Amino acid sequence: MTFSLAEVEAKQKVKVVSLGSANSIFRKKLLAMGLTPGIEIDITRKAPLGGPLELYLRGFSLSLRRNEALGIRVELLDSVG
């Protein structure tokens, strides 16, 4: 079962299934930052009230706005530490 990245709770580990309907310019930026289909991501934190998400992937932290995370489809793997 897949979810939007914005729907997943903090302290979860997910695998990117697709970058969904992200526009081509934003999609290219995501790919350049290492957010590619198949990559595993730890959702470190989610800011309250619709704020950004902090992700950990490929050895670095990345923050995304919640509306940017809506188009990214992921599947749950497990909880992070």
C-alpha positions in Angstrom: 0.0 0.0 0.0 1.4 3.4 -0.9 0.9 6.7 0.8 1.8 10.3 0.1 5.1 11.3 1.9 3.1 14.1 3.6 0.8 11.5 5.2 3.4 9.4 6.9 4.2 10.1 10.6 7.6 11.1 12.0 10.0 8.3 13.0 9.0 6.1 10.1 11.2 4.6 7.4 9.8 4.6 3.9 10.8 3.6 0.4 10.0 6.0 -2.5 7.8 4.4 -5.0 7.3 7.3 -7.4 7.6 11.1 -7.6 4.0 11.2 -8.7 2.7 14.3 -10.4 5.5 16.6 -9.5 6.1 19.2 -12.3 9.1 18.5 -14.4 11.4 21.2 -13.0 10.7 20.2 -9.4 11.0 16.5 -10.3 14.5 17.2 -11.7 15.5 19.0 -8.5 14.3 16.1 -6.4 16.2 13.6 -8.5 19.3 15.8 -8.3 19.1 15.9 -4.5 19.0 12.0 -4.5 15.3 11.5 -4.0 14.9 8.7 -6.5 12.5 5.8 -6.8 13.6 2.9 -4.6 15.6 5.0 -2.1 14.9 4.5 1.6 14.1 7.6 3.7 13.9 8.1 7.4 11.3 10.7 8.3 13.2 12.5 11.1 10.7 15.2 12.1 7.4 16.8 10.9 6.8 20.4 11.9 3.3 21.1 13.4 0.6 23.0 11.6 1.5 22.0 8.1 5.1 22.9 8.4 8.0 21.2 6.6 9.2 17.6 6.9 12.8 16.7 7.8 14.1 13.7 5.9 17.3 11.7 6.2 18.6 10.0 3.1 22.0 9.1 1.5 23.8 10.5 4.6 22.3 14.0 4.7 19.2 15.7 5.9 16.7 17.3 3.5 13.7 19.5 4.3 10.6 19.5 2.1 7.5 21.6 2.3 4.4 19.6 3.0 2.8 20.5 -0.3 6.0 19.3 -2.1 5.8 16.0 -0.2 2.2 15.4 -1.3 3.2 14.3 -4.8 5.8 11.8 -3.6 4.4 8.2 -3.2 6.0 6.0 -0.6 5.5 2.6 1.1 6.1 2.0 4.8 9.1 -0.1 5.8 9.3 0.3 9.7 9.9 2.7 12.5 13.2 4.5 13.0 15.1 3.8 16.2 
